[in-house]
Amino acid sequence: MKPGVRAVGVAESYDGREGSESTLAAAVVRRDRAVDGLAFGRCTVGGTDATDAVADLLDRLDRPDARYLFLAGVAPAWFNLLDLPALRESTDRPVLAVSFEASPGLADALASEFSGDALTARREVYERQPPRRPVSVNGERVWVRVAGLDDDRAAEVVRAFTPEGGRPEPLRVARLAARAGDAYGSRPNGDAGTE
């Protein structure tokens, strides 16, 4: 893969207050680690708007040259589930959701946190998602769900965008940006000055 190939990484950060909003950051990163664009958005903690919020971020970035969309997992902002097949269709690029820990899945956690229509809606989204597959990268293991690529190609893409460690560079940069945006946004009037 050429050094100038670009991907978008999307990560989130929130302060843990239920009912609040989570900060989303999208980072356009070249394979050679050059950051080539940023955008910020929000989704509701415990809501169901994360998929639309990510699609909106990609629309606002307006970067058709970014070939891949990396997501930090499928359940940001306290189970505000991302729908990978829907994002694949709306963004017209392969979508790779990367997680960094082994997990039995979200079915039991969803059932313990939600009931009724809220549980049904989340289960429907969760059950549409592609399966998680382990990928070894730089001596570490990540788990990848992918829409729009076969598993072998997805593993190649993850490795190509992970020059060191186990976190793909688009997600590393997006996580840093989301944390900074969340910290800035949590100050009164957005004031980032000293107190």
mmCIF file with all atom_site columns, C-alpha atoms in Angstrom:
data_model
loop_
_atom_site.group_PDB
_atom_site.id
_atom_site.type_symbol
_atom_site.label_atom_id
_atom_site.label_alt_id
_atom_site.label_comp_id
_atom_site.label_asym_id
_atom_site.label_entity_id
_atom_site.label_seq_id
_atom_site.pdbx_PDB_ins_code
_atom_site.Cartn_x
_atom_site.Cartn_y
_atom_site.Cartn_z
_atom_site.occupancy
_atom_site.B_iso_or_equiv
_atom_site.pdbx_formal_charge
_atom_site.auth_seq_id
_atom_site.auth_comp_id
_atom_site.auth_asym_id
_atom_site.auth_atom_id
_atom_site.pdbx_PDB_model_num
ATOM 1   C CA . MET A 1 1   ? 0.000   0.000   0.000  1.00 0.00 ? 1   MET A CA 1
ATOM 2   C CA . LYS A 1 2   ? 1.367   3.422   -0.956 1.00 0.00 ? 2   LYS A CA 1
ATOM 3   C CA . PRO A 1 3   ? 2.393   5.864   1.807  1.00 0.00 ? 3   PRO A CA 1
ATOM 4   C CA . GLY A 1 4   ? -0.139  8.488   0.689  1.00 0.00 ? 4   GLY A CA 1
ATOM 5   C CA . VAL A 1 5   ? -3.201  6.254   1.050  1.00 0.00 ? 5   VAL A CA 1
ATOM 6   C CA . ARG A 1 6   ? -5.612  7.876   3.520  1.00 0.00 ? 6   ARG A CA 1
ATOM 7   C CA . ALA A 1 7   ? -8.089  6.588   6.073  1.00 0.00 ? 7   ALA A CA 1
ATOM 8   C CA . VAL A 1 8   ? -10.497 8.271   8.451  1.00 0.00 ? 8   VAL A CA 1
ATOM 9   C CA . GLY A 1 9   ? -10.481 7.216   12.095 1.00 0.00 ? 9   GLY A CA 1
ATOM 10  C CA . VAL A 1 10  ? -13.398 8.029   14.396 1.00 0.00 ? 10  VAL A CA 1
ATOM 11  C CA . ALA A 1 11  ? -13.142 7.844   18.187 1.00 0.00 ? 11  ALA A CA 1
ATOM 12  C CA . GLU A 1 12  ? -15.123 9.317   21.061 1.00 0.00 ? 12  GLU A CA 1
ATOM 13  C CA . SER A 1 13  ? -14.655 10.756  24.510 1.00 0.00 ? 13  SER A CA 1
ATOM 14  C CA . TYR A 1 14  ? -17.201 11.605  27.171 1.00 0.00 ? 14  TYR A CA 1
ATOM 15  C CA . ASP A 1 15  ? -17.181 12.552  30.809 1.00 0.00 ? 15  ASP A CA 1
ATOM 16  C CA . GLY A 1 16  ? -19.506 9.751   31.948 1.00 0.00 ? 16  GLY A CA 1
ATOM 17  C CA . ARG A 1 17  ? -22.589 11.814  32.751 1.00 0.00 ? 17  ARG A CA 1
ATOM 18  C CA . GLU A 1 18  ? -25.652 9.917   31.508 1.00 0.00 ? 18  GLU A CA 1
ATOM 19  C CA . GLY A 1 19  ? -27.839 12.028  29.250 1.00 0.00 ? 19  GLY A CA 1
ATOM 20  C CA . SER A 1 20  ? -24.891 14.186  28.247 1.00 0.00 ? 20  SER A CA 1
ATOM 21  C CA . GLU A 1 21  ? -23.226 14.273  24.871 1.00 0.00 ? 21  GLU A CA 1
ATOM 22  C CA . SER A 1 22  ? -20.089 12.475  23.817 1.00 0.00 ? 22  SER A CA 1
ATOM 23  C CA . THR A 1 23  ? -17.435 14.188  21.705 1.00 0.00 ? 23  THR A CA 1
ATOM 24  C CA . LEU A 1 24  ? -16.664 12.463  18.406 1.00 0.00 ? 24  LEU A CA 1
ATOM 25  C CA . ALA A 1 25  ? -13.499 13.205  16.464 1.00 0.00 ? 25  ALA A CA 1
ATOM 26  C CA . ALA A 1 26  ? -12.712 12.163  12.915 1.00 0.00 ? 26  ALA A CA 1
ATOM 27  C CA . ALA A 1 27  ? -9.080  12.235  11.812 1.00 0.00 ? 27  ALA A CA 1
ATOM 28  C CA . VAL A 1 28  ? -7.888  11.835  8.231  1.00 0.00 ? 28  VAL A CA 1
ATOM 29  C CA . VAL A 1 29  ? -4.484  10.149  8.425  1.00 0.00 ? 29  VAL A CA 1
ATOM 30  C CA . ARG A 1 30  ? -2.188  9.022   5.638  1.00 0.00 ? 30  ARG A CA 1
ATOM 31  C CA . ARG A 1 31  ? -0.514  5.653   5.828  1.00 0.00 ? 31  ARG A CA 1
ATOM 32  C CA . ASP A 1 32  ? 2.807   7.457   6.402  1.00 0.00 ? 32  ASP A CA 1
ATOM 33  C CA . ARG A 1 33  ? 1.244   8.962   9.600  1.00 0.00 ? 33  ARG A CA 1
ATOM 34  C CA . ALA A 1 34  ? 0.665   12.479  8.267  1.00 0.00 ? 34  ALA A CA 1
ATOM 35  C CA . VAL A 1 35  ? -2.537  13.961  9.689  1.00 0.00 ? 35  VAL A CA 1
ATOM 36  C CA . ASP A 1 36  ? -4.520  15.496  6.863  1.00 0.00 ? 36  ASP A CA 1
ATOM 37  C CA . GLY A 1 37  ? -7.767  16.737  8.428  1.00 0.00 ? 37  GLY A CA 1
ATOM 38  C CA . LEU A 1 38  ? -9.955  16.788  11.548 1.00 0.00 ? 38  LEU A CA 1
ATOM 39  C CA . ALA A 1 39  ? -13.654 17.212  12.267 1.00 0.00 ? 39  ALA A CA 1
ATOM 40  C CA . PHE A 1 40  ? -15.689 17.098  15.460 1.00 0.00 ? 40  PHE A CA 1
ATOM 41  C CA . GLY A 1 41  ? -19.234 16.104  16.269 1.00 0.00 ? 41  GLY A CA 1
ATOM 42  C CA . ARG A 1 42  ? -21.407 14.852  19.092 1.00 0.00 ? 42  ARG A CA 1
ATOM 43  C CA . CYS A 1 43  ? -23.676 11.942  19.866 1.00 0.00 ? 43  CYS A CA 1
ATOM 44  C CA . THR A 1 44  ? -25.931 11.289  22.834 1.00 0.00 ? 44  THR A CA 1
ATOM 45  C CA . VAL A 1 45  ? -24.624 9.193   25.718 1.00 0.00 ? 45  VAL A CA 1
ATOM 46  C CA . GLY A 1 46  ? -26.964 6.199   25.920 1.00 0.00 ? 46  GLY A CA 1
ATOM 47  C CA . GLY A 1 47  ? -28.750 7.297   22.746 1.00 0.00 ? 47  GLY A CA 1
ATOM 48  C CA . THR A 1 48  ? -29.181 5.816   19.290 1.00 0.00 ? 48  THR A CA 1
ATOM 49  C CA . ASP A 1 49  ? -27.702 8.563   17.110 1.00 0.00 ? 49  ASP A CA 1
ATOM 50  C CA . ALA A 1 50  ? -24.042 7.492   16.793 1.00 0.00 ? 50  ALA A CA 1
ATOM 51  C CA . THR A 1 51  ? -24.377 5.995   13.294 1.00 0.00 ? 51  THR A CA 1
ATOM 52  C CA . ASP A 1 52  ? -25.968 9.189   11.951 1.00 0.00 ? 52  ASP A CA 1
ATOM 53  C CA . ALA A 1 53  ? -23.398 11.337  13.786 1.00 0.00 ? 53  ALA A CA 1
ATOM 54  C CA . VAL A 1 54  ? -20.491 9.440   12.199 1.00 0.00 ? 54  VAL A CA 1
ATOM 55  C CA . ALA A 1 55  ? -22.089 9.642   8.753  1.00 0.00 ? 55  ALA A CA 1
ATOM 56  C CA . ASP A 1 56  ? -22.502 13.399  9.277  1.00 0.00 ? 56  ASP A CA 1
ATOM 57  C CA . LEU A 1 57  ? -18.824 13.723  10.249 1.00 0.00 ? 57  LEU A CA 1
ATOM 58  C CA . LEU A 1 58  ? -17.792 12.007  7.014  1.00 0.00 ? 58  LEU A CA 1
ATOM 59  C CA . ASP A 1 59  ? -20.098 14.248  4.990  1.00 0.00 ? 59  ASP A CA 1
ATOM 60  C CA . ARG A 1 60  ? -18.637 17.369  6.586  1.00 0.00 ? 60  ARG A CA 1
ATOM 61  C CA . LEU A 1 61  ? -15.063 16.154  6.084  1.00 0.00 ? 61  LEU A CA 1
ATOM 62  C CA . ASP A 1 62  ? -15.834 15.713  2.382  1.00 0.00 ? 62  ASP A CA 1
ATOM 63  C CA . ARG A 1 63  ? -12.806 13.509  1.815  1.00 0.00 ? 63  ARG A CA 1
ATOM 64  C CA . PRO A 1 64  ? -13.603 10.939  -0.876 1.00 0.00 ? 64  PRO A CA 1
ATOM 65  C CA . ASP A 1 65  ? -9.828  10.352  -1.128 1.00 0.00 ? 65  ASP A CA 1
ATOM 66  C CA . ALA A 1 66  ? -9.847  8.657   2.309  1.00 0.00 ? 66  ALA A CA 1
ATOM 67  C CA . ARG A 1 67  ? -10.324 5.044   1.292  1.00 0.00 ? 67  ARG A CA 1
ATOM 68  C CA . TYR A 1 68  ? -11.200 3.435   4.628  1.00 0.00 ? 68  TYR A CA 1
ATOM 69  C CA . LEU A 1 69  ? -13.225 4.277   7.720  1.00 0.00 ? 69  LEU A CA 1
ATOM 70  C CA . PHE A 1 70  ? -11.822 3.021   11.040 1.00 0.00 ? 70  PHE A CA 1
ATOM 71  C CA . LEU A 1 71  ? -14.072 3.031   14.114 1.00 0.00 ? 71  LEU A CA 1
ATOM 72  C CA . ALA A 1 72  ? -13.001 2.531   17.726 1.00 0.00 ? 72  ALA A CA 1
ATOM 73  C CA . GLY A 1 73  ? -15.390 -0.356  18.443 1.00 0.00 ? 73  GLY A CA 1
ATOM 74  C CA . VAL A 1 74  ? -19.142 -0.514  17.829 1.00 0.00 ? 74  VAL A CA 1
ATOM 75  C CA . ALA A 1 75  ? -20.554 0.757   21.143 1.00 0.00 ? 75  ALA A CA 1
ATOM 76  C CA . PRO A 1 76  ? -19.397 4.311   21.874 1.00 0.00 ? 76  PRO A CA 1
ATOM 77  C CA . ALA A 1 77  ? -21.149 6.606   24.346 1.00 0.00 ? 77  ALA A CA 1
ATOM 78  C CA . TRP A 1 78  ? -22.642 3.937   26.593 1.00 0.00 ? 78  TRP A CA 1
ATOM 79  C CA . PHE A 1 79  ? -24.109 1.531   24.005 1.00 0.00 ? 79  PHE A CA 1
ATOM 80  C CA . ASN A 1 80  ? -24.949 4.091   21.307 1.00 0.00 ? 80  ASN A CA 1
ATOM 81  C CA . LEU A 1 81  ? -24.353 1.332   18.763 1.00 0.00 ? 81  LEU A CA 1
ATOM 82  C CA . LEU A 1 82  ? -22.750 1.911   15.384 1.00 0.00 ? 82  LEU A CA 1
ATOM 83  C CA . ASP A 1 83  ? -24.237 0.109   12.381 1.00 0.00 ? 83  ASP A CA 1
ATOM 84  C CA . LEU A 1 84  ? -21.311 -0.899  10.154 1.00 0.00 ? 84  LEU A CA 1
ATOM 85  C CA . PRO A 1 85  ? -23.327 -2.046  7.101  1.00 0.00 ? 85  PRO A CA 1
ATOM 86  C CA . ALA A 1 86  ? -25.306 1.220   7.178  1.00 0.00 ? 86  ALA A CA 1
ATOM 87  C CA . LEU A 1 87  ? -22.095 3.253   7.426  1.00 0.00 ? 87  LEU A CA 1
ATOM 88  C CA . ARG A 1 88  ? -20.557 1.250   4.592  1.00 0.00 ? 88  ARG A CA 1
ATOM 89  C CA . GLU A 1 89  ? -23.490 2.184   2.407  1.00 0.00 ? 89  GLU A CA 1
ATOM 90  C CA . SER A 1 90  ? -23.770 5.836   3.443  1.00 0.00 ? 90  SER A CA 1
ATOM 91  C CA . THR A 1 91  ? -20.031 6.603   3.314  1.00 0.00 ? 91  THR A CA 1
ATOM 92  C CA . ASP A 1 92  ? -19.258 4.487   0.231  1.00 0.00 ? 92  ASP A CA 1
ATOM 93  C CA . ARG A 1 93  ? -16.057 3.031   1.683  1.00 0.00 ? 93  ARG A CA 1
ATOM 94  C CA . PRO A 1 94  ? -15.051 -0.055  3.678  1.00 0.00 ? 94  PRO A CA 1
ATOM 95  C CA . VAL A 1 95  ? -15.669 0.231   7.422  1.00 0.00 ? 95  VAL A CA 1
ATOM 96  C CA . LEU A 1 96  ? -13.401 -1.437  9.999  1.00 0.00 ? 96  LEU A CA 1
ATOM 97  C CA . ALA A 1 97  ? -14.395 -1.408  13.675 1.00 0.00 ? 97  ALA A CA 1
ATOM 98  C CA . VAL A 1 98  ? -11.366 -2.221  15.806 1.00 0.00 ? 98  VAL A CA 1
ATOM 99  C CA . SER A 1 99  ? -11.497 -3.200  19.470 1.00 0.00 ? 99  SER A CA 1
ATOM 100 C CA . PHE A 1 100 ? -8.569  -3.874  21.725 1.00 0.00 ? 100 PHE A CA 1
ATOM 101 C CA . GLU A 1 101 ? -9.767  -6.439  24.267 1.00 0.00 ? 101 GLU A CA 1
ATOM 102 C CA . ALA A 1 102 ? -11.244 -9.925  24.098 1.00 0.00 ? 102 ALA A CA 1
ATOM 103 C CA . SER A 1 103 ? -14.979 -9.859  24.784 1.00 0.00 ? 103 SER A CA 1
ATOM 104 C CA . PRO A 1 104 ? -17.860 -12.320 25.016 1.00 0.00 ? 104 PRO A CA 1
ATOM 105 C CA . GLY A 1 105 ? -19.918 -9.786  23.051 1.00 0.00 ? 105 GLY A CA 1
ATOM 106 C CA . LEU A 1 106 ? -22.487 -7.207  24.041 1.00 0.00 ? 106 LEU A CA 1
ATOM 107 C CA . ALA A 1 107 ? -25.673 -9.308  24.251 1.00 0.00 ? 107 ALA A CA 1
ATOM 108 C CA . ASP A 1 108 ? -25.561 -9.812  28.034 1.00 0.00 ? 108 ASP A CA 1
ATOM 109 C CA . ALA A 1 109 ? -24.479 -6.223  28.728 1.00 0.00 ? 109 ALA A CA 1
ATOM 110 C CA . LEU A 1 110 ? -27.311 -4.856  26.592 1.00 0.00 ? 110 LEU A CA 1
ATOM 111 C CA . ALA A 1 111 ? -29.843 -7.059  28.402 1.00 0.00 ? 111 ALA A CA 1
ATOM 112 C CA . SER A 1 112 ? -28.604 -5.879  31.791 1.00 0.00 ? 112 SER A CA 1
ATOM 113 C CA . GLU A 1 113 ? -28.703 -2.165  30.885 1.00 0.00 ? 113 GLU A CA 1
ATOM 114 C CA . PHE A 1 114 ? -31.841 -1.878  28.719 1.00 0.00 ? 114 PHE A CA 1
ATOM 115 C CA . SER A 1 115 ? -35.328 -3.326  28.458 1.00 0.00 ? 115 SER A CA 1
ATOM 116 C CA . GLY A 1 116 ? -38.384 -3.061  26.234 1.00 0.00 ? 116 GLY A CA 1
ATOM 117 C CA . ASP A 1 117 ? -38.138 -1.077  23.016 1.00 0.00 ? 117 ASP A CA 1
ATOM 118 C CA . ALA A 1 118 ? -34.695 0.321   23.919 1.00 0.00 ? 118 ALA A CA 1
ATOM 119 C CA . LEU A 1 119 ? -33.296 -3.214  24.205 1.00 0.00 ? 119 LEU A CA 1
ATOM 120 C CA . THR A 1 120 ? -35.067 -4.427  21.055 1.00 0.00 ? 120 THR A CA 1
ATOM 121 C CA . ALA A 1 121 ? -33.718 -1.545  18.964 1.00 0.00 ? 121 ALA A CA 1
ATOM 122 C CA . ARG A 1 122 ? -30.151 -2.096  20.177 1.00 0.00 ? 122 ARG A CA 1
ATOM 123 C CA . ARG A 1 123 ? -30.332 -5.856  19.654 1.00 0.00 ? 123 ARG A CA 1
ATOM 124 C CA . GLU A 1 124 ? -31.496 -5.346  16.075 1.00 0.00 ? 124 GLU A CA 1
ATOM 125 C CA . VAL A 1 125 ? -28.518 -3.100  15.329 1.00 0.00 ? 125 VAL A CA 1
ATOM 126 C CA . TYR A 1 126 ? -26.060 -5.358  17.183 1.00 0.00 ? 126 TYR A CA 1
ATOM 127 C CA . GLU A 1 127 ? -27.229 -8.535  15.423 1.00 0.00 ? 127 GLU A CA 1
ATOM 128 C CA . ARG A 1 128 ? -26.681 -6.912  11.987 1.00 0.00 ? 128 ARG A CA 1
ATOM 129 C CA . GLN A 1 129 ? -22.999 -6.385  12.654 1.00 0.00 ? 129 GLN A CA 1
ATOM 130 C CA . PRO A 1 130 ? -20.325 -8.557  11.057 1.00 0.00 ? 130 PRO A CA 1
ATOM 131 C CA . PRO A 1 131 ? -18.495 -10.965 13.387 1.00 0.00 ? 131 PRO A CA 1
ATOM 132 C CA . ARG A 1 132 ? -15.335 -9.951  15.243 1.00 0.00 ? 132 ARG A CA 1
ATOM 133 C CA . ARG A 1 133 ? -12.154 -11.560 13.960 1.00 0.00 ? 133 ARG A CA 1
ATOM 134 C CA . PRO A 1 134 ? -8.774  -11.480 15.707 1.00 0.00 ? 134 PRO A CA 1
ATOM 135 C CA . VAL A 1 135 ? -5.915  -9.831  13.837 1.00 0.00 ? 135 VAL A CA 1
ATOM 136 C CA . SER A 1 136 ? -2.282  -9.992  14.937 1.00 0.00 ? 136 SER A CA 1
ATOM 137 C CA . VAL A 1 137 ? -0.393  -6.760  14.413 1.00 0.00 ? 137 VAL A CA 1
ATOM 138 C CA . ASN A 1 138 ? 3.097   -5.886  15.661 1.00 0.00 ? 138 ASN A CA 1
ATOM 139 C CA . GLY A 1 139 ? 3.039   -8.683  18.220 1.00 0.00 ? 139 GLY A CA 1
ATOM 140 C CA . GLU A 1 140 ? -0.332  -7.577  19.611 1.00 0.00 ? 140 GLU A CA 1
ATOM 141 C CA . ARG A 1 141 ? -3.878  -8.712  18.963 1.00 0.00 ? 141 ARG A CA 1
ATOM 142 C CA . VAL A 1 142 ? -6.879  -6.609  18.002 1.00 0.00 ? 142 VAL A CA 1
ATOM 143 C CA . TRP A 1 143 ? -10.391 -7.655  17.043 1.00 0.00 ? 143 TRP A CA 1
ATOM 144 C CA . VAL A 1 144 ? -11.892 -6.374  13.813 1.00 0.00 ? 144 VAL A CA 1
ATOM 145 C CA . ARG A 1 145 ? -15.404 -6.232  12.407 1.00 0.00 ? 145 ARG A CA 1
ATOM 146 C CA . VAL A 1 146 ? -15.470 -5.259  8.756  1.00 0.00 ? 146 VAL A CA 1
ATOM 147 C CA . ALA A 1 147 ? -18.083 -4.232  6.210  1.00 0.00 ? 147 ALA A CA 1
ATOM 148 C CA . GLY A 1 148 ? -16.963 -3.945  2.603  1.00 0.00 ? 148 GLY A CA 1
ATOM 149 C CA . LEU A 1 149 ? -13.743 -6.019  2.596  1.00 0.00 ? 149 LEU A CA 1
ATOM 150 C CA . ASP A 1 150 ? -12.932 -9.674  3.011  1.00 0.00 ? 150 ASP A CA 1
ATOM 151 C CA . ASP A 1 151 ? -11.185 -10.709 6.226  1.00 0.00 ? 151 ASP A CA 1
ATOM 152 C CA . ASP A 1 152 ? -7.718  -11.118 4.691  1.00 0.00 ? 152 ASP A CA 1
ATOM 153 C CA . ARG A 1 153 ? -7.793  -7.692  3.058  1.00 0.00 ? 153 ARG A CA 1
ATOM 154 C CA . ALA A 1 154 ? -9.131  -6.139  6.275  1.00 0.00 ? 154 ALA A CA 1
ATOM 155 C CA . ALA A 1 155 ? -6.162  -7.591  8.188  1.00 0.00 ? 155 ALA A CA 1
ATOM 156 C CA . GLU A 1 156 ? -3.771  -6.103  5.592  1.00 0.00 ? 156 GLU A CA 1
ATOM 157 C CA . VAL A 1 157 ? -5.389  -2.673  5.927  1.00 0.00 ? 157 VAL A CA 1
ATOM 158 C CA . VAL A 1 158 ? -5.233  -2.760  9.732  1.00 0.00 ? 158 VAL A CA 1
ATOM 159 C CA . ARG A 1 159 ? -1.561  -3.724  9.623  1.00 0.00 ? 159 ARG A CA 1
ATOM 160 C CA . ALA A 1 160 ? -0.750  -1.091  6.982  1.00 0.00 ? 160 ALA A CA 1
ATOM 161 C CA . PHE A 1 161 ? -2.194  1.685   9.175  1.00 0.00 ? 161 PHE A CA 1
ATOM 162 C CA . THR A 1 162 ? -0.564  0.409   12.388 1.00 0.00 ? 162 THR A CA 1
ATOM 163 C CA . PRO A 1 163 ? 3.135   1.332   12.130 1.00 0.00 ? 163 PRO A CA 1
ATOM 164 C CA . GLU A 1 164 ? 3.801   0.424   15.774 1.00 0.00 ? 164 GLU A CA 1
ATOM 165 C CA . GLY A 1 165 ? 1.919   -1.001  18.716 1.00 0.00 ? 165 GLY A CA 1
ATOM 166 C CA . GLY A 1 166 ? -1.601  -2.301  18.295 1.00 0.00 ? 166 GLY A CA 1
ATOM 167 C CA . ARG A 1 167 ? -3.698  0.817   17.647 1.00 0.00 ? 167 ARG A CA 1
ATOM 168 C CA . PRO A 1 168 ? -4.176  1.908   14.016 1.00 0.00 ? 168 PRO A CA 1
ATOM 169 C CA . GLU A 1 169 ? -2.852  5.429   13.548 1.00 0.00 ? 169 GLU A CA 1
ATOM 170 C CA . PRO A 1 170 ? -6.183  6.933   12.392 1.00 0.00 ? 170 PRO A CA 1
ATOM 171 C CA . LEU A 1 171 ? -7.772  5.731   15.658 1.00 0.00 ? 171 LEU A CA 1
ATOM 172 C CA . ARG A 1 172 ? -4.854  6.874   17.800 1.00 0.00 ? 172 ARG A CA 1
ATOM 173 C CA . VAL A 1 173 ? -5.048  10.401  16.381 1.00 0.00 ? 173 VAL A CA 1
ATOM 174 C CA . ALA A 1 174 ? -8.858  10.479  16.558 1.00 0.00 ? 174 ALA A CA 1
ATOM 175 C CA . ARG A 1 175 ? -8.776  9.380   20.217 1.00 0.00 ? 175 ARG A CA 1
ATOM 176 C CA . LEU A 1 176 ? -6.306  12.157  21.086 1.00 0.00 ? 176 LEU A CA 1
ATOM 177 C CA . ALA A 1 177 ? -8.439  14.713  19.261 1.00 0.00 ? 177 ALA A CA 1
ATOM 178 C CA . ALA A 1 178 ? -11.670 13.500  20.906 1.00 0.00 ? 178 ALA A CA 1
ATOM 179 C CA . ARG A 1 179 ? -10.133 13.738  24.369 1.00 0.00 ? 179 ARG A CA 1
ATOM 180 C CA . ALA A 1 180 ? -8.830  17.239  23.694 1.00 0.00 ? 180 ALA A CA 1
ATOM 181 C CA . GLY A 1 181 ? -12.166 18.326  22.223 1.00 0.00 ? 181 GLY A CA 1
ATOM 182 C CA . ASP A 1 182 ? -14.057 16.854  25.174 1.00 0.00 ? 182 ASP A CA 1
ATOM 183 C CA . ALA A 1 183 ? -11.758 18.563  27.690 1.00 0.00 ? 183 ALA A CA 1
ATOM 184 C CA . TYR A 1 184 ? -12.114 21.877  25.856 1.00 0.00 ? 184 TYR A CA 1
ATOM 185 C CA . GLY A 1 185 ? -15.877 21.562  25.522 1.00 0.00 ? 185 GLY A CA 1
ATOM 186 C CA . SER A 1 186 ? -16.398 20.716  29.195 1.00 0.00 ? 186 SER A CA 1
ATOM 187 C CA . ARG A 1 187 ? -15.032 24.096  30.333 1.00 0.00 ? 187 ARG A CA 1
ATOM 188 C CA . PRO A 1 188 ? -17.557 26.871  30.961 1.00 0.00 ? 188 PRO A CA 1
ATOM 189 C CA . ASN A 1 189 ? -18.116 28.780  27.719 1.00 0.00 ? 189 ASN A CA 1
ATOM 190 C CA . GLY A 1 190 ? -15.512 26.562  26.049 1.00 0.00 ? 190 GLY A CA 1
ATOM 191 C CA . ASP A 1 191 ? -12.793 28.565  27.807 1.00 0.00 ? 191 ASP A CA 1
ATOM 192 C CA . ALA A 1 192 ? -9.587  26.540  27.778 1.00 0.00 ? 192 ALA A CA 1
ATOM 193 C CA . GLY A 1 193 ? -7.651  29.092  29.816 1.00 0.00 ? 193 GLY A CA 1
ATOM 194 C CA . THR A 1 194 ? -6.193  28.461  33.251 1.00 0.00 ? 194 THR A CA 1
ATOM 195 C CA . GLU A 1 195 ? -8.314  28.776  36.355 1.00 0.00 ? 195 GLU A CA 1
#
